[in-house]
Amino acid sequence: MKINLKSKEEIARIREAGAILAECHREIAKLIAPGVTTAGIDAFVESFLAGKGATAEQKGYRGFPYATCASINEVVCHGFPRDVKLRQGDIVTIDMVVNKKGWLADSAWSYRVGEVGPEADRLLKITEKALYAGIAQALPGNRVGDIGYAVQRVAQEAGIGIVKPLIGHGIGQKMHEPPDVPNFGRPHTGAKLQPGMVITIEPIFTLGETGAVLWDNDGWTIRSADGSLGAHYEHTLAILEEGPVILTS
C-alpha cells in the first residue's frame, strides 16, 4: 500500500476543488425544502460546477449516471437522484466529488428537510460530531486506527449503528487512494499519519444499533437493513505538520 503524499502545491489544487465543493453545498442548503426533488438538486449541481470550470467526478464512475449521490431517510449512501418530492421531516444526504483541473475533493452532508423529529435530529448531530472527533485525531504521528476509534466511540456512546462497509479513503487525482479510513478501529493501529496525506473522513451512522445495510438491485443504492434512518457527513482534509486542515469547509 503506497500512500501518495502531496506537495503544498498539490494540496492547494485540491483546496481549489474543495472550495468549489463547499460553495456548492452552501447553495444546496438554500434549496433544500419540502417539494424540491433530488433530481432538481442534481441538475443544479451540474450547472453550478460547469459555471466554475469544474466537473462531477462520480458521473460515469463505474457507470454511475449522476453528478451527485442523493440518499433519503433509510438510504444511507449512493442513492440515485429522483423526481420524487422531498417531504417535511425527511433527511437527505448529498454526496459529491468535484474535479477541478484533474484534482479532486469529496464531501457529503446530511440535510434536514424542514423540521425533523427528535430522533432524526439526534442522529444528525451525533454523526456530525463524530466527523469532527475523527478530524481531531488526524495528526502527524497518529494512526488511522486513532481516527476510526474516535468516530466509533461517538456512535457507541450514543447507542447508534456504524455502517462498517463504507469507509473514508485517500484522495488526490484519483477518487480512492490508500489508505482506507474506517469508521471504527483500535488506537495506535493502522497506517501512520504523515504530513502531505490527503484523506476523507466520513462517518455513516444509522438509528438502528447494528448499522447493517443492504444493496439494492441497481448495484449502488445502500439502505439500512432495519429501515432506520441514516446520516452521512464527510470532509476532505490535508494532514500538515501543524495538524489537519479541512479542504472542503
PDB file of C-alpha atoms in Angstrom, residues 39-136:
ATOM      1  CA  ALA A  39     -33.205  15.252  -9.482  1.00  0.00           C
ATOM      2  CA  GLY A  40     -33.574  19.036  -9.433  1.00  0.00           C
ATOM      3  CA  ILE A  41     -30.686  19.355  -6.982  1.00  0.00           C
ATOM      4  CA  ASP A  42     -28.563  17.087  -9.195  1.00  0.00           C
ATOM      5  CA  ALA A  43     -29.260  19.281 -12.246  1.00  0.00           C
ATOM      6  CA  PHE A  44     -28.382  22.387 -10.209  1.00  0.00           C
ATOM      7  CA  VAL A  45     -25.057  20.831  -9.146  1.00  0.00           C
ATOM      8  CA  GLU A  46     -24.043  20.013 -12.727  1.00  0.00           C
ATOM      9  CA  SER A  47     -24.839  23.552 -13.834  1.00  0.00           C
ATOM     10  CA  PHE A  48     -23.095  25.110 -10.823  1.00  0.00           C
ATOM     11  CA  LEU A  49     -19.908  23.098 -11.355  1.00  0.00           C
ATOM     12  CA  ALA A  50     -19.844  23.875 -15.083  1.00  0.00           C
ATOM     13  CA  GLY A  51     -20.002  27.571 -14.199  1.00  0.00           C
ATOM     14  CA  LYS A  52     -16.869  27.115 -12.061  1.00  0.00           C
ATOM     15  CA  GLY A  53     -14.930  25.221 -14.734  1.00  0.00           C
ATOM     16  CA  ALA A  54     -15.288  22.001 -12.728  1.00  0.00           C
ATOM     17  CA  THR A  55     -16.996  18.647 -13.251  1.00  0.00           C
ATOM     18  CA  ALA A  56     -18.681  15.980 -11.129  1.00  0.00           C
ATOM     19  CA  GLU A  57     -16.124  13.188 -10.886  1.00  0.00           C
ATOM     20  CA  GLN A  58     -18.552  10.403  -9.979  1.00  0.00           C
ATOM     21  CA  LYS A  59     -20.701  10.885 -13.097  1.00  0.00           C
ATOM     22  CA  GLY A  60     -19.654   7.929 -15.242  1.00  0.00           C
ATOM     23  CA  TYR A  61     -17.520   6.394 -12.474  1.00  0.00           C
ATOM     24  CA  ARG A  62     -18.086   2.645 -12.865  1.00  0.00           C
ATOM     25  CA  GLY A  63     -21.242   3.579 -14.750  1.00  0.00           C
ATOM     26  CA  PHE A  64     -22.763   5.811 -12.046  1.00  0.00           C
ATOM     27  CA  PRO A  65     -25.153   8.029 -14.044  1.00  0.00           C
ATOM     28  CA  TYR A  66     -25.474  11.187 -11.922  1.00  0.00           C
ATOM     29  CA  ALA A  67     -23.477  14.189 -10.706  1.00  0.00           C
ATOM     30  CA  THR A  68     -24.457  13.528  -7.074  1.00  0.00           C
ATOM     31  CA  CYS A  69     -25.409  10.697  -4.785  1.00  0.00           C
ATOM     32  CA  ALA A  70     -28.733  11.664  -3.189  1.00  0.00           C
ATOM     33  CA  SER A  71     -29.825   9.473  -0.283  1.00  0.00           C
ATOM     34  CA  ILE A  72     -33.132   9.927   1.548  1.00  0.00           C
ATOM     35  CA  ASN A  73     -34.052   8.603   5.030  1.00  0.00           C
ATOM     36  CA  GLU A  74     -33.229   4.861   5.227  1.00  0.00           C
ATOM     37  CA  VAL A  75     -30.969   5.124   2.137  1.00  0.00           C
ATOM     38  CA  VAL A  76     -27.575   5.655   3.768  1.00  0.00           C
ATOM     39  CA  CYS A  77     -25.355   6.077   0.714  1.00  0.00           C
ATOM     40  CA  HIS A  78     -25.090   6.129  -3.095  1.00  0.00           C
ATOM     41  CA  GLY A  79     -28.787   6.830  -3.726  1.00  0.00           C
ATOM     42  CA  PHE A  80     -29.866   7.913  -7.206  1.00  0.00           C
ATOM     43  CA  PRO A  81     -31.361  11.406  -7.600  1.00  0.00           C
ATOM     44  CA  ARG A  82     -35.123  11.072  -8.177  1.00  0.00           C
ATOM     45  CA  ASP A  83     -38.130  13.117  -9.290  1.00  0.00           C
ATOM     46  CA  VAL A  84     -39.954  12.315  -6.040  1.00  0.00           C
ATOM     47  CA  LYS A  85     -40.572  15.449  -3.934  1.00  0.00           C
ATOM     48  CA  LEU A  86     -38.860  15.764  -0.568  1.00  0.00           C
ATOM     49  CA  ARG A  87     -41.260  15.831   2.381  1.00  0.00           C
ATOM     50  CA  GLN A  88     -41.244  17.712   5.658  1.00  0.00           C
ATOM     51  CA  GLY A  89     -39.212  15.700   8.186  1.00  0.00           C
ATOM     52  CA  ASP A  90     -37.046  13.853   5.648  1.00  0.00           C
ATOM     53  CA  ILE A  91     -33.270  13.568   5.915  1.00  0.00           C
ATOM     54  CA  VAL A  92     -31.448  13.892   2.580  1.00  0.00           C
ATOM     55  CA  THR A  93     -27.702  13.388   2.067  1.00  0.00           C
ATOM     56  CA  ILE A  94     -25.962  14.934  -0.943  1.00  0.00           C
ATOM     57  CA  ASP A  95     -22.538  13.429  -1.652  1.00  0.00           C
ATOM     58  CA  MET A  96     -20.287  14.562  -4.484  1.00  0.00           C
ATOM     59  CA  VAL A  97     -16.726  14.595  -5.776  1.00  0.00           C
ATOM     60  CA  VAL A  98     -15.564  17.731  -7.620  1.00  0.00           C
ATOM     61  CA  ASN A  99     -12.849  17.614 -10.289  1.00  0.00           C
ATOM     62  CA  LYS A 100     -11.043  20.902 -10.934  1.00  0.00           C
ATOM     63  CA  LYS A 101      -8.174  20.619 -13.416  1.00  0.00           C
ATOM     64  CA  GLY A 102      -7.654  16.943 -12.541  1.00  0.00           C
ATOM     65  CA  TRP A 103      -7.593  17.367  -8.762  1.00  0.00           C
ATOM     66  CA  LEU A 104     -10.431  16.034  -6.628  1.00  0.00           C
ATOM     67  CA  ALA A 105     -12.286  16.886  -3.421  1.00  0.00           C
ATOM     68  CA  ASP A 106     -15.066  14.837  -1.818  1.00  0.00           C
ATOM     69  CA  SER A 107     -17.744  15.892   0.669  1.00  0.00           C
ATOM     70  CA  ALA A 108     -21.154  14.646   1.817  1.00  0.00           C
ATOM     71  CA  TRP A 109     -23.654  16.449   4.014  1.00  0.00           C
ATOM     72  CA  SER A 110     -26.972  15.363   5.518  1.00  0.00           C
ATOM     73  CA  TYR A 111     -29.706  17.998   5.439  1.00  0.00           C
ATOM     74  CA  ARG A 112     -32.945  18.399   7.358  1.00  0.00           C
ATOM     75  CA  VAL A 113     -35.995  18.932   5.160  1.00  0.00           C
ATOM     76  CA  GLY A 114     -37.911  21.473   7.230  1.00  0.00           C
ATOM     77  CA  GLU A 115     -38.373  20.416  10.839  1.00  0.00           C
ATOM     78  CA  VAL A 116     -37.301  16.831  11.590  1.00  0.00           C
ATOM     79  CA  GLY A 117     -38.284  14.610  14.514  1.00  0.00           C
ATOM     80  CA  PRO A 118     -36.173  14.444  17.682  1.00  0.00           C
ATOM     81  CA  GLU A 119     -34.578  11.069  16.863  1.00  0.00           C
ATOM     82  CA  ALA A 120     -33.636  12.215  13.357  1.00  0.00           C
ATOM     83  CA  ASP A 121     -32.186  15.422  14.788  1.00  0.00           C
ATOM     84  CA  ARG A 122     -30.199  13.424  17.345  1.00  0.00           C
ATOM     85  CA  LEU A 123     -28.793  11.128  14.632  1.00  0.00           C
ATOM     86  CA  LEU A 124     -27.669  14.093  12.539  1.00  0.00           C
ATOM     87  CA  LYS A 125     -25.992  15.856  15.466  1.00  0.00           C
ATOM     88  CA  ILE A 126     -24.177  12.697  16.581  1.00  0.00           C
ATOM     89  CA  THR A 127     -22.941  11.846  13.074  1.00  0.00           C
ATOM     90  CA  GLU A 128     -21.636  15.381  12.528  1.00  0.00           C
ATOM     91  CA  LYS A 129     -19.990  15.299  15.987  1.00  0.00           C
ATOM     92  CA  ALA A 130     -18.258  12.028  15.023  1.00  0.00           C
ATOM     93  CA  LEU A 131     -16.868  13.632  11.856  1.00  0.00           C
ATOM     94  CA  TYR A 132     -15.112  16.337  13.859  1.00  0.00           C
ATOM     95  CA  ALA A 133     -13.972  13.838  16.517  1.00  0.00           C
ATOM     96  CA  GLY A 134     -12.253  11.894  13.731  1.00  0.00           C
ATOM     97  CA  ILE A 135     -10.713  15.012  12.208  1.00  0.00           C
ATOM     98  CA  ALA A 136      -9.273  15.999  15.605  1.00  0.00           C
TER      99      ALA A 136
END
